[in-house]
């Protein structure tokens, strides 16, 4: 029970994955935490989240004014600010770094902003722990398939975040730094499915970058499962990757459109996009092992090698979204499994997904 009696800090905790992670942690499936701290810059999203979790249990005044005595605590702060991270990390047993600039166009136009959040933010966590001797047990960085052989700024900065956390294990042996790397999260804020839902409700057309472009797909719950598994199992410096299916953007669109008379419009590949995403590169397969439904990318740095490997590799080529492509029927089944067909999502639920 890895969360039993622990204090967990979630940076960027008001995002799609952060909210799902917090809900699961508070549900107690891996133990009852002493405290869950959500740190982010957006007071409006924090207030909505606070009301959502607490209003049904306590009075309005207790929701607003007893922040620091509640199990779920909210802090306004920024991973870019070293002093904010010192304050937030102090007393934490587990840190989940979900704070990020993750929109590809935003990062292309403002690369220094992406560096500040995705790279300097990660380093501030490492620095706060190292320079102050905080007894943090584990830090986990949330990465993306775009960090593997990156072609855009978002992926480049996430790749550097991975390296910052991996290398942190060398100078701070008391804290275990690990990462997870996964692909498109179904229905998360800014992802393609809510966009397709809106286009379908508006009568179309549904816009495709390229019909045969493929993307890895997993649900928010599976994203959190990956984080939980890495926190339970990963050794220092490892990056956990789920063995996720993929689909073409055309099949995603056709699955959501169904029998509706809605046109598809191909608009072309946008700057910074790949035809197929990669989760484990051909360079990484030589130090990657398979663990159940996941691949664990072992650290390259020799100081972090822990002797001979007695685990199956499982990969003979890079792990690409072009390797595990679902057909249309499989895509429909996946969306139905996670209640993401348009008939399963009413307007209120769609609004919640986009928040």
Short mmCIF file of C-alpha atoms in Angstrom, two decimals:
data_model
loop_
_atom_site.label_atom_id
_atom_site.label_comp_id
_atom_site.label_asym_id
_atom_site.label_seq_id
_atom_site.Cartn_x
_atom_site.Cartn_y
_atom_site.Cartn_z
CA UNK A 1 0.00 0.00 0.00
CA UNK A 2 2.36 2.65 -1.29
CA UNK A 3 0.25 5.66 -0.27
CA UNK A 4 -0.64 4.56 3.25
CA UNK A 5 0.10 7.43 5.63
CA UNK A 6 2.09 9.30 2.97
CA UNK A 7 2.06 12.92 1.85
CA UNK A 8 1.80 13.18 -1.93
CA UNK A 9 2.54 16.37 -3.88
CA UNK A 10 1.05 16.63 -7.38
CA UNK A 11 2.35 19.54 -9.43
CA UNK A 12 -0.06 20.51 -12.19
CA UNK A 13 -2.67 18.60 -10.22
CA UNK A 14 -5.64 20.45 -11.76
CA UNK A 15 -4.97 18.98 -15.21
CA UNK A 16 -6.80 16.00 -16.66
CA UNK A 17 -4.32 13.38 -15.46
CA UNK A 18 -3.70 15.16 -12.16
CA UNK A 19 -7.39 15.25 -11.29
CA UNK A 20 -7.82 11.56 -12.10
CA UNK A 21 -4.69 10.68 -10.14
CA UNK A 22 -5.90 12.61 -7.09
CA UNK A 23 -9.34 11.00 -7.25
CA UNK A 24 -7.79 7.53 -7.37
CA UNK A 25 -5.36 8.27 -4.54
CA UNK A 26 -8.14 9.62 -2.32
CA UNK A 27 -10.16 6.51 -3.14
CA UNK A 28 -7.67 4.52 -1.06
CA UNK A 29 -6.97 1.67 -3.47
CA UNK A 30 -3.26 1.83 -2.61
CA UNK A 31 -3.63 2.94 0.98
CA UNK A 32 -5.02 5.98 2.77
CA UNK A 33 -2.75 9.01 2.35
CA UNK A 34 -2.05 11.43 5.17
CA UNK A 35 -2.29 14.36 2.77
CA UNK A 36 -2.53 15.08 -0.97
CA UNK A 37 -1.20 18.48 -2.03
CA UNK A 38 -2.24 19.93 -5.39
CA UNK A 39 0.09 22.67 -6.61
CA UNK A 40 -0.74 24.73 -9.68
CA UNK A 41 -0.97 28.31 -10.95
CA UNK A 42 -4.69 28.41 -11.75
CA UNK A 43 -6.82 29.46 -8.78
CA UNK A 44 -10.09 29.01 -10.73
CA UNK A 45 -9.35 25.36 -11.54
CA UNK A 46 -8.25 24.78 -7.95
CA UNK A 47 -11.50 26.26 -6.65
CA UNK A 48 -13.58 24.06 -8.97
CA UNK A 49 -11.62 21.00 -7.91
CA UNK A 50 -11.91 21.92 -4.23
CA UNK A 51 -15.68 22.23 -4.49
CA UNK A 52 -15.97 19.03 -6.48
CA UNK A 53 -14.13 16.96 -3.87
CA UNK A 54 -15.10 18.60 -0.62
CA UNK A 55 -18.42 20.42 -0.87
CA UNK A 56 -20.53 17.31 -0.40
CA UNK A 57 -18.70 16.38 2.80
CA UNK A 58 -18.25 19.64 4.73
CA UNK A 59 -19.72 23.12 4.92
CA UNK A 60 -18.83 25.86 2.44
CA UNK A 61 -16.69 27.72 4.99
CA UNK A 62 -14.73 24.56 5.75
CA UNK A 63 -14.10 24.06 2.04
CA UNK A 64 -12.71 27.55 1.59
CA UNK A 65 -11.01 28.35 4.89
CA UNK A 66 -9.67 25.08 6.29
CA UNK A 67 -7.39 24.31 3.35
CA UNK A 68 -4.39 23.23 5.40
CA UNK A 69 -6.26 20.86 7.72
CA UNK A 70 -8.03 18.96 4.94
CA UNK A 71 -6.53 15.78 3.52
CA UNK A 72 -6.76 17.42 0.09
CA UNK A 73 -4.73 20.63 0.23
CA UNK A 74 -4.36 23.23 -2.53
CA UNK A 75 -1.39 25.49 -3.07
CA UNK A 76 -0.92 28.27 -5.58
CA UNK A 77 2.61 28.02 -6.90
CA UNK A 78 4.77 27.47 -9.95
CA UNK A 79 7.34 24.79 -10.67
CA UNK A 80 9.38 27.52 -12.34
CA UNK A 81 9.94 29.16 -8.93
CA UNK A 82 12.57 27.41 -6.82
CA UNK A 83 11.20 28.88 -3.60
CA UNK A 84 7.71 27.56 -4.41
CA UNK A 85 9.10 24.08 -4.89
CA UNK A 86 11.08 24.25 -1.64
CA UNK A 87 7.90 25.13 0.23
CA UNK A 88 5.78 22.46 -1.48
CA UNK A 89 8.30 19.60 -1.50
CA UNK A 90 9.20 20.00 2.18
CA UNK A 91 7.34 17.25 4.01
CA UNK A 92 6.32 15.32 0.88
CA UNK A 93 7.01 11.60 0.63
CA UNK A 94 6.07 11.27 -3.05
CA UNK A 95 6.19 13.94 -5.76
CA UNK A 96 4.30 13.53 -9.05
CA UNK A 97 5.40 16.14 -11.58
CA UNK A 98 2.42 16.59 -13.91
CA UNK A 99 3.00 20.32 -14.46
CA UNK A 100 3.75 20.97 -18.12
CA UNK A 101 3.36 23.06 -21.20
CA UNK A 102 2.12 20.29 -23.46
CA UNK A 103 0.48 21.92 -26.49
CA UNK A 104 2.79 21.47 -29.46
CA UNK A 105 1.97 24.82 -31.20
CA UNK A 106 2.34 26.78 -27.94
CA UNK A 107 5.78 25.31 -27.31
CA UNK A 108 6.85 25.98 -30.92
CA UNK A 109 5.94 29.65 -30.65
CA UNK A 110 7.27 30.07 -27.11
CA UNK A 111 10.16 27.62 -26.70
CA UNK A 112 11.72 29.43 -23.75
CA UNK A 113 8.44 29.17 -21.89
CA UNK A 114 8.42 25.41 -22.52
CA UNK A 115 12.00 25.19 -21.24
CA UNK A 116 11.09 27.12 -18.10
CA UNK A 117 8.16 24.84 -17.20
CA UNK A 118 9.20 21.44 -18.55
CA UNK A 119 12.95 21.58 -17.86
CA UNK A 120 13.68 24.23 -15.22
CA UNK A 121 10.56 23.14 -13.34
CA UNK A 122 11.85 19.57 -13.14
CA UNK A 123 15.28 20.79 -12.08
CA UNK A 124 13.75 22.94 -9.32
CA UNK A 125 12.21 19.80 -7.81
CA UNK A 126 15.57 18.01 -7.93
CA UNK A 127 17.41 21.04 -6.57
CA UNK A 128 14.94 21.60 -3.72
CA UNK A 129 15.33 18.00 -2.55
CA UNK A 130 19.10 17.89 -2.97
CA UNK A 131 20.08 21.27 -1.51
CA UNK A 132 17.73 21.06 1.46
CA UNK A 133 18.07 17.39 2.23
CA UNK A 134 14.32 16.80 2.13
CA UNK A 135 13.59 13.10 2.81
CA UNK A 136 11.44 12.55 -0.29
CA UNK A 137 11.07 8.86 -1.07
CA UNK A 138 10.10 9.01 -4.78
CA UNK A 139 9.71 11.52 -7.60
CA UNK A 140 7.95 10.57 -10.83
CA UNK A 141 8.03 12.69 -13.98
CA UNK A 142 5.14 12.52 -16.45
CA UNK A 143 6.54 12.36 -19.97
CA UNK A 144 5.18 11.70 -23.44
CA UNK A 145 5.85 9.63 -26.54
CA UNK A 146 6.86 12.93 -28.20
CA UNK A 147 9.99 12.85 -26.00
CA UNK A 148 11.22 9.83 -27.97
CA UNK A 149 13.24 10.97 -31.02
CA UNK A 150 11.63 14.42 -30.64
CA UNK A 151 10.87 16.67 -33.61
CA UNK A 152 9.08 19.46 -31.74
CA UNK A 153 9.91 21.72 -28.80
CA UNK A 154 7.41 20.06 -26.50
CA UNK A 155 9.00 16.66 -27.08
CA UNK A 156 12.52 18.05 -26.77
CA UNK A 157 11.80 19.65 -23.42
CA UNK A 158 10.07 16.52 -22.15
CA UNK A 159 13.07 14.45 -23.26
CA UNK A 160 15.32 16.76 -21.25
CA UNK A 161 12.97 16.44 -18.28
CA UNK A 162 13.45 12.67 -18.41
CA UNK A 163 17.23 13.10 -18.41
CA UNK A 164 17.09 15.60 -15.53
CA UNK A 165 15.19 13.12 -13.39
CA UNK A 166 17.29 10.12 -14.42
CA UNK A 167 20.58 11.85 -13.63
CA UNK A 168 19.24 13.12 -10.29
CA UNK A 169 19.56 9.57 -8.95
CA UNK A 170 23.35 9.80 -9.03
CA UNK A 171 23.82 12.70 -6.61
CA UNK A 172 20.82 11.95 -4.43
CA UNK A 173 20.66 8.25 -3.62
CA UNK A 174 18.06 8.70 -0.88
CA UNK A 175 15.35 9.67 -3.39
CA UNK A 176 14.23 7.46 -6.27
CA UNK A 177 13.60 9.45 -9.47
CA UNK A 178 11.64 7.66 -12.21
CA UNK A 179 9.49 8.60 -15.22
CA UNK A 180 6.52 7.37 -17.20
CA UNK A 181 6.15 7.90 -20.93
CA UNK A 182 2.83 7.41 -22.69
CA UNK A 183 0.88 8.54 -25.75
CA UNK A 184 -2.39 10.37 -26.37
CA UNK A 185 -4.71 10.23 -23.39
CA UNK A 186 -8.28 9.74 -24.57
CA UNK A 187 -10.47 12.80 -23.93
CA UNK A 188 -7.84 14.71 -21.95
CA UNK A 189 -7.83 18.48 -22.24
CA UNK A 190 -6.60 19.53 -25.69
CA UNK A 191 -6.71 16.01 -27.18
CA UNK A 192 -8.30 15.12 -30.50
CA UNK A 193 -11.47 13.35 -29.30
CA UNK A 194 -13.11 16.40 -27.65
CA UNK A 195 -12.25 18.35 -30.82
CA UNK A 196 -13.93 15.70 -32.98
CA UNK A 197 -16.96 15.69 -30.63
CA UNK A 198 -17.36 19.45 -31.08
CA UNK A 199 -16.97 19.25 -34.85
CA UNK A 200 -19.56 16.47 -35.08
CA UNK A 201 -22.07 18.36 -32.93
CA UNK A 202 -21.55 21.39 -35.18
CA UNK A 203 -22.34 19.33 -38.28
CA UNK A 204 -18.76 18.98 -39.47
CA UNK A 205 -16.55 18.75 -41.27
CA UNK A 206 -14.26 16.67 -39.10
CA UNK A 207 -10.69 17.73 -39.86
CA UNK A 208 -7.87 15.19 -40.25
CA UNK A 209 -4.20 16.01 -40.54
CA UNK A 210 -3.49 12.81 -42.50
CA UNK A 211 -5.82 9.77 -42.70
CA UNK A 212 -3.05 7.25 -42.04
CA UNK A 213 -1.40 9.13 -39.18
CA UNK A 214 -1.34 6.88 -36.11
CA UNK A 215 -1.35 7.65 -32.42
CA UNK A 216 -1.04 5.55 -29.27
CA UNK A 217 -4.23 5.64 -27.22
CA UNK A 218 -4.92 5.05 -23.55
CA UNK A 219 -7.53 6.27 -21.11
CA UNK A 220 -6.96 8.59 -18.18
CA UNK A 221 -7.43 5.61 -15.88
CA UNK A 222 -4.73 3.68 -17.76
CA UNK A 223 -2.42 6.69 -17.57
CA UNK A 224 -2.86 6.69 -13.80
CA UNK A 225 -2.38 2.91 -13.73
CA UNK A 226 0.99 3.48 -15.42
CA UNK A 227 1.99 6.01 -12.75
CA UNK A 228 0.86 3.67 -9.96
CA UNK A 229 2.79 0.75 -11.48
CA UNK A 230 5.96 2.79 -11.86
CA UNK A 231 5.71 4.02 -8.27
CA UNK A 232 5.32 0.41 -7.10
CA UNK A 233 7.89 -1.28 -9.31
CA UNK A 234 10.33 1.02 -11.08
CA UNK A 235 13.96 1.07 -10.05
CA UNK A 236 15.90 4.32 -9.83
CA UNK A 237 16.29 5.97 -13.23
CA UNK A 238 13.80 3.78 -15.10
CA UNK A 239 11.11 5.02 -17.46
CA UNK A 240 7.89 3.00 -17.65
CA UNK A 241 6.04 2.71 -20.97
CA UNK A 242 2.62 1.04 -21.34
CA UNK A 243 2.15 -1.48 -24.13
CA UNK A 244 -0.71 0.55 -25.59
CA UNK A 245 -2.69 0.08 -28.82
CA UNK A 246 -2.86 2.69 -31.55
CA UNK A 247 -5.34 3.86 -34.18
CA UNK A 248 -5.31 5.96 -37.31
CA UNK A 249 -6.87 9.41 -37.02
CA UNK A 250 -9.23 8.45 -39.85
CA UNK A 251 -10.58 5.45 -37.93
CA UNK A 252 -10.93 7.58 -34.81
CA UNK A 253 -13.00 10.08 -36.77
CA UNK A 254 -15.09 7.44 -38.54
CA UNK A 255 -15.75 5.62 -35.27
CA UNK A 256 -17.08 8.82 -33.69
CA UNK A 257 -19.07 9.91 -36.75
CA UNK A 258 -20.76 6.53 -37.14
CA UNK A 259 -23.71 6.71 -39.55
CA UNK A 260 -24.01 10.50 -39.39
CA UNK A 261 -23.78 12.40 -42.67
CA UNK A 262 -20.66 14.34 -41.78
CA UNK A 263 -17.75 14.97 -44.13
CA UNK A 264 -14.06 14.41 -43.45
CA UNK A 265 -11.61 17.13 -44.47
CA UNK A 266 -7.86 16.49 -44.75
CA UNK A 267 -5.90 19.60 -43.74
CA UNK A 268 -2.34 18.25 -43.86
CA UNK A 269 0.33 17.47 -41.30
CA UNK A 270 0.96 20.42 -39.00
CA UNK A 271 4.40 21.73 -37.97
CA UNK A 272 6.12 19.52 -35.42
CA UNK A 273 4.00 16.42 -36.06
CA UNK A 274 5.10 12.90 -36.96
CA UNK A 275 3.15 10.41 -39.02
CA UNK A 276 3.78 7.79 -36.32
CA UNK A 277 4.78 8.29 -32.71
CA UNK A 278 7.48 6.21 -31.02
CA UNK A 279 7.47 5.12 -27.38
CA UNK A 280 10.76 3.23 -27.30
CA UNK A 281 13.45 4.12 -29.83
CA UNK A 282 15.75 1.68 -31.62
CA UNK A 283 18.60 3.06 -29.49
CA UNK A 284 16.66 2.38 -26.27
CA UNK A 285 15.58 -1.19 -27.02
CA UNK A 286 19.02 -2.48 -26.00
CA UNK A 287 18.41 -1.40 -22.41
CA UNK A 288 14.66 -2.02 -22.26
CA UNK A 289 13.02 -4.94 -20.44
CA UNK A 290 9.44 -6.14 -20.39
CA UNK A 291 7.47 -6.21 -17.16
CA UNK A 292 3.92 -7.45 -17.63
CA UNK A 293 1.95 -4.88 -19.60
CA UNK A 294 4.82 -2.39 -19.55
CA UNK A 295 8.29 -1.83 -20.92
CA UNK A 296 10.88 -0.48 -18.51
CA UNK A 297 13.62 1.58 -20.13
CA UNK A 298 16.69 1.11 -17.98
CA UNK A 299 19.00 4.11 -17.46
CA UNK A 300 21.97 4.43 -19.78
CA UNK A 301 24.25 5.92 -17.14
CA UNK A 302 26.62 3.20 -15.83
CA UNK A 303 26.36 4.49 -12.24
CA UNK A 304 22.71 3.47 -12.25
CA UNK A 305 23.12 -0.04 -13.60
CA UNK A 306 22.32 -2.60 -10.91
CA UNK A 307 24.09 -5.70 -12.15
CA UNK A 308 23.07 -8.35 -14.67
CA UNK A 309 19.57 -8.26 -16.10
CA UNK A 310 17.49 -11.35 -15.63
CA UNK A 311 14.40 -9.99 -17.40
CA UNK A 312 13.23 -10.57 -20.98
CA UNK A 313 13.87 -7.71 -23.38
CA UNK A 314 10.73 -8.12 -25.43
CA UNK A 315 11.68 -5.65 -28.17
CA UNK A 316 13.71 -6.25 -31.30
CA UNK A 317 12.75 -2.97 -33.00
CA UNK A 318 11.53 0.42 -31.91
CA UNK A 319 8.03 0.53 -30.43
CA UNK A 320 6.03 2.62 -32.91
CA UNK A 321 2.34 3.53 -33.06
CA UNK A 322 2.43 1.95 -36.52
CA UNK A 323 3.06 -1.47 -34.91
CA UNK A 324 -0.20 -1.97 -33.02
CA UNK A 325 -2.84 -0.26 -35.17
CA UNK A 326 -6.45 -1.19 -34.47
CA UNK A 327 -8.85 -1.58 -37.38
CA UNK A 328 -12.11 0.39 -37.42
CA UNK A 329 -13.97 -2.25 -35.43
CA UNK A 330 -11.19 -2.36 -32.85
CA UNK A 331 -11.17 1.43 -32.61
CA UNK A 332 -14.92 1.50 -32.01
CA UNK A 333 -14.60 -1.21 -29.36
CA UNK A 334 -11.85 0.77 -27.57
CA UNK A 335 -13.90 3.97 -27.54
CA UNK A 336 -17.00 2.13 -26.34
CA UNK A 337 -14.99 0.48 -23.57
CA UNK A 338 -14.13 3.92 -22.23
CA UNK A 339 -17.55 5.49 -22.97
CA UNK A 340 -16.14 7.95 -25.48
CA UNK A 341 -18.52 7.37 -28.38
CA UNK A 342 -20.42 10.59 -28.95
CA UNK A 343 -23.74 9.04 -27.87
CA UNK A 344 -22.10 8.16 -24.52
CA UNK A 345 -20.99 11.72 -23.78
CA UNK A 346 -23.69 14.32 -23.18
CA UNK A 347 -22.99 18.04 -23.36
CA UNK A 348 -22.39 18.37 -19.62
CA UNK A 349 -19.91 15.50 -19.59
CA UNK A 350 -18.15 16.88 -22.65
CA UNK A 351 -17.72 20.19 -20.88
CA UNK A 352 -16.21 18.41 -17.89
CA UNK A 353 -13.75 16.58 -20.14
CA UNK A 354 -12.60 19.86 -21.64
CA UNK A 355 -12.05 21.62 -18.33
#
